């Protein structure tokens, strides 16, 4: 009777990651899980079940992953987060949107990948030894791109590329990137330059040299100067921060200019700031339909072709991911603590031994 009870408990623990403990038999992989909301301390390295790919999915042995502002947002104990991600506790305890690694197995409908292929792309639960991705969310990793570089590209690179596309940039146009030195911003500055734009980067004093090194033509230090108070006019504002009002940004847009509303300020924003900026973005989007200037709300699209394009840009040296720090998977809480301060330069990558 006792042995039946013991094996039931072991089975129950094995199906519920948050209850797994070292010592309970046969957990085939390690992964970071967050089973409650809070600070970076809620990230725990656990022994969990290895995921099994669906018919259209690829099982990837993770070699590197990276953190995004999204990951810092979903773990926070805010009512808005609870509303969307689980009222009492997180519904999905996995973390991590980016992956670079080796294909371990494929579902029966997968045609473009086979075991052994080196890939990178988007996933759910990249902070783990294995993760599953849909076939269309992955691309082949170019041989000359390191796994760390590949893991830094997917979410931030796609947001930068697709967000700038919303701005319909033409060569010679003036483009302002607000929030130029985070994960998304460092890709956006370089991609806007490669599209032939004249780029103005908005950043803090300590990052002036960084944005210059990645190609910004002009730099505005937001601790000393408010870009909305300048006489300059921009064809496109790529706004990662959205900390100015509709009318303030209109004043620095050309008469038919486009402001792409990308985000609300990265990993360091407070709950109050986040809610205020979300409301601000919807208001700006609504009001702009009465003007010739456009305020576009941007949302990421999972596009294999864009991943391939980003990989090719990195391989050819036209795009160089900025990776400030690299941690081990087991140091995820420390990495998240640093990202959550809101001033990471470029990307924070985690490698999986
Ligand atoms: N729409 C979508 O589908 C989508 C998808 C992913 C991400 N996003 C959004 O994209 C945004 C950027 O993400 P991320 O990963 O790049 O974040 P991040 O790495 O945390 O970077 C945030 C950047 O904001 C800068 N910053 C902070 N306060 C600023 C201010 N007052 N003025 C100008 N810059 C300021 C910081 O630079 P300093 O250190 O110099 O202060 C930092 O470089 C986030 O808001 C995120 O939510 C949107």
Short mmCIF file of C-alpha atoms and ligand atoms in Angstrom, two decimals:
data_model
loop_
_atom_site.label_atom_id
_atom_site.label_comp_id
_atom_site.label_asym_id
_atom_site.label_seq_id
_atom_site.Cartn_x
_atom_site.Cartn_y
_atom_site.Cartn_z
CA UNK A 1 0.00 0.00 0.00
CA UNK A 2 2.80 2.39 1.00
CA UNK A 3 4.74 1.63 -2.17
CA UNK A 4 1.64 2.41 -4.31
CA UNK A 5 1.27 5.70 -2.47
CA UNK A 6 4.98 6.48 -2.95
CA UNK A 7 4.85 5.78 -6.67
CA UNK A 8 1.67 7.89 -7.00
CA UNK A 9 3.41 10.80 -5.29
CA UNK A 10 6.46 10.36 -7.54
CA UNK A 11 4.20 10.33 -10.62
CA UNK A 12 2.29 13.41 -9.46
CA UNK A 13 5.51 15.27 -8.83
CA UNK A 14 6.82 14.27 -12.23
CA UNK A 15 3.78 15.78 -13.94
CA UNK A 16 3.88 18.97 -11.94
CA UNK A 17 7.20 20.77 -12.38
CA UNK A 18 6.65 23.09 -9.48
CA UNK A 19 6.57 20.19 -7.06
CA UNK A 20 9.55 18.37 -8.41
CA UNK A 21 12.49 17.98 -6.05
CA UNK A 22 15.98 16.72 -6.60
CA UNK A 23 16.06 13.08 -5.60
CA UNK A 24 12.66 12.13 -7.01
CA UNK A 25 13.46 9.56 -9.69
CA UNK A 26 14.00 10.03 -13.42
CA UNK A 27 13.58 13.66 -14.32
CA UNK A 28 15.39 13.84 -17.62
CA UNK A 29 16.14 17.55 -17.89
CA UNK A 30 16.88 20.71 -15.97
CA UNK A 31 14.87 23.84 -16.60
CA UNK A 32 14.19 27.20 -15.05
CA UNK A 33 10.65 27.48 -13.72
CA UNK A 34 8.78 30.22 -11.86
CA UNK A 35 5.95 28.90 -9.76
CA UNK A 36 4.98 32.18 -8.09
CA UNK A 37 5.10 35.85 -9.00
CA UNK A 38 7.79 38.11 -7.61
CA UNK A 39 11.37 39.26 -8.10
CA UNK A 40 14.09 37.39 -9.98
CA UNK A 41 14.39 35.13 -6.91
CA UNK A 42 11.29 33.18 -8.05
CA UNK A 43 13.36 31.64 -10.85
CA UNK A 44 14.39 28.15 -9.78
CA UNK A 45 16.43 25.48 -11.53
CA UNK A 46 14.29 22.33 -11.40
CA UNK A 47 14.39 18.74 -12.61
CA UNK A 48 11.43 18.34 -14.94
CA UNK A 49 10.02 16.17 -17.71
CA UNK A 50 11.58 16.56 -21.14
CA UNK A 51 9.00 18.06 -23.54
CA UNK A 52 7.58 15.91 -26.33
CA UNK A 53 7.09 17.65 -29.70
CA UNK A 54 3.62 17.81 -31.27
CA UNK A 55 3.24 16.78 -34.91
CA UNK A 56 4.24 20.24 -36.16
CA UNK A 57 6.95 20.83 -33.57
CA UNK A 58 10.68 20.39 -33.29
CA UNK A 59 12.41 19.30 -30.08
CA UNK A 60 15.56 21.38 -29.68
CA UNK A 61 18.49 20.61 -27.41
CA UNK A 62 19.14 24.12 -26.15
CA UNK A 63 22.70 25.41 -26.37
CA UNK A 64 21.92 29.05 -25.65
CA UNK A 65 18.92 31.23 -24.93
CA UNK A 66 18.46 34.90 -24.06
CA UNK A 67 16.31 37.03 -21.78
CA UNK A 68 13.85 39.63 -22.98
CA UNK A 69 11.91 42.41 -21.29
CA UNK A 70 8.84 40.17 -21.72
CA UNK A 71 10.36 37.55 -19.38
CA UNK A 72 11.06 40.20 -16.77
CA UNK A 73 7.46 41.40 -17.11
CA UNK A 74 5.57 38.11 -16.78
CA UNK A 75 7.16 37.08 -13.48
CA UNK A 76 6.18 40.31 -11.73
CA UNK A 77 3.52 40.41 -9.06
CA UNK A 78 1.19 42.90 -10.75
CA UNK A 79 -2.58 42.57 -11.07
CA UNK A 80 -2.29 43.11 -14.84
CA UNK A 81 0.16 40.21 -15.10
CA UNK A 82 -2.05 37.98 -12.91
CA UNK A 83 -5.05 38.81 -15.11
CA UNK A 84 -3.35 37.47 -18.21
CA UNK A 85 -0.95 34.83 -16.90
CA UNK A 86 -2.82 33.23 -13.99
CA UNK A 87 -4.66 34.81 -11.08
CA UNK A 88 -3.31 32.81 -8.13
CA UNK A 89 -0.06 31.60 -9.68
CA UNK A 90 1.46 31.43 -13.17
CA UNK A 91 -0.46 29.05 -15.46
CA UNK A 92 2.63 28.36 -17.57
CA UNK A 93 5.76 28.17 -15.43
CA UNK A 94 8.16 28.01 -18.37
CA UNK A 95 10.26 31.03 -19.25
CA UNK A 96 12.29 32.14 -22.27
CA UNK A 97 11.28 33.01 -25.84
CA UNK A 98 14.59 32.60 -27.65
CA UNK A 99 16.52 29.48 -28.49
CA UNK A 100 19.61 28.36 -30.38
CA UNK A 101 20.53 24.70 -30.38
CA UNK A 102 20.46 21.34 -32.11
CA UNK A 103 17.40 19.50 -33.36
CA UNK A 104 16.91 16.39 -31.23
CA UNK A 105 13.64 15.07 -32.69
CA UNK A 106 10.84 16.22 -35.00
CA UNK A 107 7.07 15.74 -35.12
CA UNK A 108 5.61 13.73 -38.01
CA UNK A 109 4.48 16.82 -39.99
CA UNK A 110 7.87 18.55 -39.82
CA UNK A 111 9.55 18.59 -43.24
CA UNK A 112 12.31 21.19 -43.07
CA UNK A 113 14.40 19.97 -40.14
CA UNK A 114 15.96 16.71 -39.05
CA UNK A 115 17.86 15.59 -35.96
CA UNK A 116 21.33 17.14 -35.82
CA UNK A 117 20.39 20.41 -37.59
CA UNK A 118 21.61 23.61 -35.94
CA UNK A 119 18.69 26.03 -35.53
CA UNK A 120 17.61 29.23 -33.83
CA UNK A 121 14.25 30.87 -33.33
CA UNK A 122 11.30 31.49 -31.05
CA UNK A 123 10.01 29.02 -28.47
CA UNK A 124 8.14 28.72 -25.18
CA UNK A 125 10.45 27.73 -22.35
CA UNK A 126 13.92 28.38 -23.77
CA UNK A 127 15.44 28.45 -20.28
CA UNK A 128 15.82 24.69 -20.23
CA UNK A 129 17.97 21.90 -21.55
CA UNK A 130 15.29 21.07 -24.15
CA UNK A 131 12.42 23.05 -25.61
CA UNK A 132 9.83 22.62 -28.36
CA UNK A 133 9.28 25.09 -31.20
CA UNK A 134 6.93 25.17 -34.11
CA UNK A 135 8.69 24.48 -37.39
CA UNK A 136 7.78 27.91 -38.73
CA UNK A 137 9.31 29.64 -35.68
CA UNK A 138 12.77 28.22 -36.44
CA UNK A 139 15.47 28.86 -39.03
CA UNK A 140 18.75 27.17 -39.79
CA UNK A 141 21.62 28.76 -37.87
CA UNK A 142 24.19 30.10 -40.32
CA UNK A 143 27.50 28.31 -39.71
CA UNK A 144 29.51 31.47 -38.96
CA UNK A 145 27.03 32.74 -36.37
CA UNK A 146 27.82 31.58 -32.82
CA UNK A 147 25.08 29.97 -30.71
CA UNK A 148 25.25 32.93 -28.34
CA UNK A 149 24.70 35.37 -31.22
CA UNK A 150 21.92 33.18 -32.65
CA UNK A 151 20.16 33.04 -29.27
CA UNK A 152 20.27 36.83 -29.00
CA UNK A 153 18.52 37.39 -32.32
CA UNK A 154 14.97 35.98 -32.39
CA UNK A 155 12.57 38.14 -30.35
CA UNK A 156 14.57 41.38 -30.19
CA UNK A 157 15.75 41.11 -33.81
CA UNK A 158 12.25 40.40 -35.13
CA UNK A 159 10.77 43.32 -33.18
CA UNK A 160 13.43 45.65 -34.56
CA UNK A 161 13.14 44.43 -38.16
CA UNK A 162 9.34 44.24 -38.29
CA UNK A 163 8.82 47.42 -36.27
CA UNK A 164 11.06 49.38 -38.64
CA UNK A 165 9.19 47.88 -41.57
CA UNK A 166 5.98 49.38 -40.12
CA UNK A 167 7.77 52.71 -40.44
CA UNK A 168 8.19 52.15 -44.23
CA UNK A 169 11.71 53.60 -44.09
CA UNK A 170 13.21 55.01 -47.28
CA UNK A 171 16.96 55.65 -47.73
CA UNK A 172 17.92 59.10 -46.49
CA UNK A 173 14.96 59.42 -44.11
CA UNK A 174 15.48 60.63 -40.58
CA UNK A 175 14.72 57.93 -38.03
CA UNK A 176 14.74 58.33 -34.25
CA UNK A 177 15.14 55.27 -32.03
CA UNK A 178 13.93 55.95 -28.48
CA UNK A 179 15.45 53.34 -26.13
CA UNK A 180 18.39 52.61 -28.43
CA UNK A 181 20.64 50.55 -26.18
CA UNK A 182 18.53 47.62 -24.95
CA UNK A 183 17.94 44.30 -26.67
CA UNK A 184 15.58 45.69 -29.31
CA UNK A 185 17.20 49.11 -29.64
CA UNK A 186 20.70 47.85 -30.50
CA UNK A 187 19.25 45.77 -33.35
CA UNK A 188 17.00 48.66 -34.47
CA UNK A 189 19.84 51.19 -34.74
CA UNK A 190 21.86 48.84 -36.96
CA UNK A 191 18.94 47.71 -39.12
CA UNK A 192 17.77 51.31 -39.68
CA UNK A 193 21.32 52.20 -40.74
CA UNK A 194 21.44 49.25 -43.13
CA UNK A 195 18.19 50.53 -44.70
CA UNK A 196 19.98 53.80 -45.46
CA UNK A 197 18.36 55.94 -42.76
CA UNK A 198 19.96 58.82 -40.90
CA UNK A 199 19.64 57.52 -37.36
CA UNK A 200 19.25 59.45 -34.12
CA UNK A 201 19.61 57.29 -31.02
CA UNK A 202 18.13 58.26 -27.64
CA UNK A 203 20.01 56.78 -24.68
CA UNK A 204 21.52 57.63 -21.30
CA UNK A 205 25.00 59.13 -20.81
CA UNK A 206 26.76 55.83 -20.12
CA UNK A 207 25.63 54.40 -23.46
CA UNK A 208 26.64 57.23 -25.78
CA UNK A 209 29.80 55.41 -26.92
CA UNK A 210 27.89 52.18 -27.47
CA UNK A 211 25.30 53.70 -29.83
CA UNK A 212 28.02 55.54 -31.68
CA UNK A 213 29.92 52.27 -32.14
CA UNK A 214 26.89 50.58 -33.71
CA UNK A 215 26.42 53.36 -36.24
CA UNK A 216 24.10 56.06 -34.85
CA UNK A 217 24.58 59.34 -36.72
CA UNK A 218 23.23 61.53 -33.93
CA UNK A 219 22.82 60.86 -30.23
CA UNK A 220 20.44 62.43 -27.72
CA UNK A 221 21.27 61.82 -24.07
CA UNK A 222 17.83 61.65 -22.47
CA UNK A 223 19.23 62.59 -19.05
CA UNK A 224 20.21 65.98 -20.48
CA UNK A 225 17.82 66.64 -23.34
CA UNK A 226 14.21 65.82 -24.22
CA UNK A 227 14.01 64.83 -27.89
CA UNK A 228 10.43 66.09 -28.16
CA UNK A 229 11.63 69.63 -27.38
CA UNK A 230 14.08 69.79 -30.30
CA UNK A 231 13.56 71.61 -33.61
CA UNK A 232 14.44 68.46 -35.55
CA UNK A 233 11.69 66.56 -37.44
CA UNK A 234 11.75 62.79 -37.96
CA UNK A 235 10.11 60.72 -40.69
CA UNK A 236 9.96 57.73 -38.37
CA UNK A 237 10.06 57.41 -34.59
CA UNK A 238 10.70 53.84 -33.45
CA UNK A 239 9.53 54.11 -29.87
CA UNK A 240 10.69 51.42 -27.46
CA UNK A 241 9.87 53.51 -24.42
CA UNK A 242 6.67 55.45 -25.20
CA UNK A 243 7.25 57.86 -22.33
CA UNK A 244 6.01 60.96 -24.16
CA UNK A 245 2.49 62.11 -24.96
CA UNK A 246 0.82 61.97 -28.35
CA UNK A 247 1.13 65.74 -28.86
CA UNK A 248 4.79 65.83 -27.76
CA UNK A 249 5.74 63.19 -30.31
CA UNK A 250 3.62 64.78 -33.06
CA UNK A 251 5.69 67.95 -32.75
CA UNK A 252 8.86 66.15 -33.81
CA UNK A 253 7.28 64.05 -36.58
CA UNK A 254 7.21 65.29 -40.18
CA UNK A 255 3.68 66.09 -41.46
CA UNK A 256 3.26 62.52 -42.78
CA UNK A 257 5.62 60.90 -40.29
CA UNK A 258 5.09 57.52 -38.64
CA UNK A 259 5.59 56.70 -34.97
CA UNK A 260 5.85 52.96 -34.34
CA UNK A 261 4.68 52.15 -30.81
CA UNK A 262 6.92 49.20 -29.99
CA UNK A 263 7.02 48.90 -26.24
CA UNK A 264 6.67 50.49 -22.87
CA UNK A 265 10.25 50.88 -21.77
CA UNK A 266 11.88 47.53 -21.24
CA UNK A 267 12.63 45.42 -18.22
CA UNK A 268 12.95 48.28 -15.73
CA UNK A 269 9.51 49.93 -15.87
CA UNK A 270 7.37 50.04 -12.75
CA UNK A 271 3.82 48.64 -12.76
CA UNK A 272 2.38 52.16 -12.73
CA UNK A 273 4.54 53.27 -15.64
CA UNK A 274 3.58 50.16 -17.63
CA UNK A 275 -0.16 50.73 -17.23
CA UNK A 276 0.17 54.46 -17.96
CA UNK A 277 2.20 53.83 -21.12
CA UNK A 278 -0.14 51.11 -22.40
CA UNK A 279 -3.06 53.55 -22.02
CA UNK A 280 -0.97 56.28 -23.63
CA UNK A 281 -0.23 54.05 -26.64
CA UNK A 282 -3.88 53.17 -27.26
CA UNK A 283 -4.84 56.84 -26.93
CA UNK A 284 -2.12 57.88 -29.40
CA UNK A 285 -3.19 55.18 -31.85
CA UNK A 286 -6.81 56.33 -31.66
CA UNK A 287 -6.10 60.06 -31.91
CA UNK A 288 -3.72 59.63 -34.84
CA UNK A 289 -6.58 58.44 -37.07
CA UNK A 290 -7.68 62.11 -37.14
CA UNK A 291 -4.26 63.31 -38.36
CA UNK A 292 -1.94 62.75 -41.34
CA UNK A 293 0.70 61.41 -39.00
CA UNK A 294 0.43 57.75 -38.15
CA UNK A 295 0.89 56.11 -34.73
CA UNK A 296 1.10 52.37 -35.33
CA UNK A 297 0.77 49.78 -32.55
CA UNK A 298 3.23 47.02 -33.36
CA UNK A 299 2.92 43.33 -32.39
CA UNK A 300 5.51 40.66 -33.24
CA UNK A 301 4.79 38.16 -36.03
CA UNK A 302 6.47 34.77 -36.10
CA UNK A 303 8.04 34.74 -39.56
CA UNK A 304 10.65 32.23 -40.63
CA UNK A 305 11.69 34.44 -43.57
CA UNK A 306 12.51 37.29 -41.19
CA UNK A 307 14.57 34.97 -38.97
CA UNK A 308 16.49 33.82 -42.04
CA UNK A 309 17.05 37.43 -43.07
CA UNK A 310 18.36 38.34 -39.61
CA UNK A 311 20.65 35.29 -39.55
CA UNK A 312 22.03 36.25 -42.97
CA UNK A 313 22.61 39.86 -41.88
CA UNK A 314 24.61 38.64 -38.88
CA UNK A 315 26.56 36.11 -40.91
CA UNK A 316 27.49 38.75 -43.49
CA UNK A 317 28.67 41.10 -40.74
CA UNK A 318 26.05 43.77 -41.57
CA UNK A 319 24.39 43.21 -38.19
CA UNK A 320 26.35 42.55 -35.04
CA UNK A 321 24.37 41.46 -31.97
CA UNK A 322 25.37 43.37 -28.86
CA UNK A 323 25.72 40.88 -26.02
CA UNK A 324 26.58 42.55 -22.76
CA UNK A 325 26.71 39.54 -20.47
CA UNK A 326 26.60 35.77 -20.73
CA UNK A 327 25.45 33.58 -17.82
CA UNK A 328 24.98 29.85 -17.33
CA UNK A 329 21.42 28.49 -17.22
CA UNK A 330 21.86 27.82 -13.50
CA UNK A 331 22.55 31.56 -13.03
CA UNK A 332 19.22 32.61 -14.55
CA UNK A 333 18.02 34.40 -11.40
CA UNK A 334 21.18 36.51 -11.33
CA UNK A 335 20.81 37.30 -15.03
CA UNK A 336 17.16 38.28 -14.53
CA UNK A 337 18.09 40.48 -11.56
CA UNK A 338 20.49 42.38 -13.80
CA UNK A 339 18.03 42.68 -16.72
CA UNK A 340 15.27 43.87 -14.38
CA UNK A 341 17.34 46.88 -13.38
CA UNK A 342 16.35 48.14 -16.86
CA UNK A 343 19.74 49.25 -18.12
CA UNK A 344 21.22 46.20 -19.80
CA UNK A 345 23.27 47.05 -22.86
CA UNK A 346 22.01 44.91 -25.69
CA UNK A 347 21.24 41.29 -24.87
CA UNK A 348 21.73 39.01 -21.88
CA UNK A 349 22.48 35.47 -23.05
CA UNK A 350 22.36 32.22 -21.07
CA UNK A 351 24.32 29.20 -22.18
CA UNK A 352 23.31 25.63 -21.47
CA UNK A 353 26.25 23.32 -20.77
N1 LIG B 1 5.46 44.90 -29.56
C1 LIG B 1 6.02 43.71 -29.39
O1 LIG B 1 5.59 42.68 -29.97
C2 LIG B 1 7.21 43.61 -28.48
C3 LIG B 1 7.92 42.41 -28.38
C4 LIG B 1 9.04 42.38 -27.55
C5 LIG B 1 9.42 43.52 -26.84
N2 LIG B 1 8.67 44.64 -26.97
C6 LIG B 1 9.02 45.86 -26.22
O2 LIG B 1 10.21 46.44 -26.69
C7 LIG B 1 10.71 47.27 -25.67
C8 LIG B 1 12.21 47.14 -25.60
O3 LIG B 1 12.54 45.84 -25.15
P1 LIG B 1 14.05 45.51 -24.81
O4 LIG B 1 14.14 44.03 -24.72
O5 LIG B 1 14.95 46.22 -25.73
O6 LIG B 1 14.19 46.14 -23.34
P2 LIG B 1 15.52 46.39 -22.52
O7 LIG B 1 16.60 45.51 -23.05
O8 LIG B 1 15.14 46.33 -21.08
O9 LIG B 1 15.93 47.89 -22.90
C9 LIG B 1 15.23 49.00 -22.50
C10 LIG B 1 16.02 50.24 -22.91
O10 LIG B 1 15.25 51.39 -22.58
C11 LIG B 1 16.17 52.41 -22.28
N3 LIG B 1 15.50 53.45 -21.51
C12 LIG B 1 15.04 53.38 -20.25
N4 LIG B 1 14.47 54.56 -19.92
C13 LIG B 1 14.58 55.36 -21.01
C14 LIG B 1 14.18 56.68 -21.29
N5 LIG B 1 13.55 57.43 -20.40
N6 LIG B 1 14.44 57.19 -22.51
C15 LIG B 1 15.07 56.46 -23.45
N7 LIG B 1 15.49 55.19 -23.23
C16 LIG B 1 15.24 54.65 -22.02
C17 LIG B 1 17.32 51.76 -21.55
O11 LIG B 1 18.50 52.46 -21.83
P3 LIG B 1 19.42 53.17 -20.72
O12 LIG B 1 20.16 52.08 -19.99
O13 LIG B 1 20.32 54.02 -21.52
O14 LIG B 1 18.47 53.91 -19.81
C18 LIG B 1 17.34 50.37 -22.22
O15 LIG B 1 18.33 50.39 -23.22
C19 LIG B 1 10.01 46.84 -24.37
O16 LIG B 1 9.14 47.85 -23.96
C20 LIG B 1 9.27 45.60 -24.75
O17 LIG B 1 8.06 45.49 -24.06
C21 LIG B 1 7.61 44.71 -27.77
#
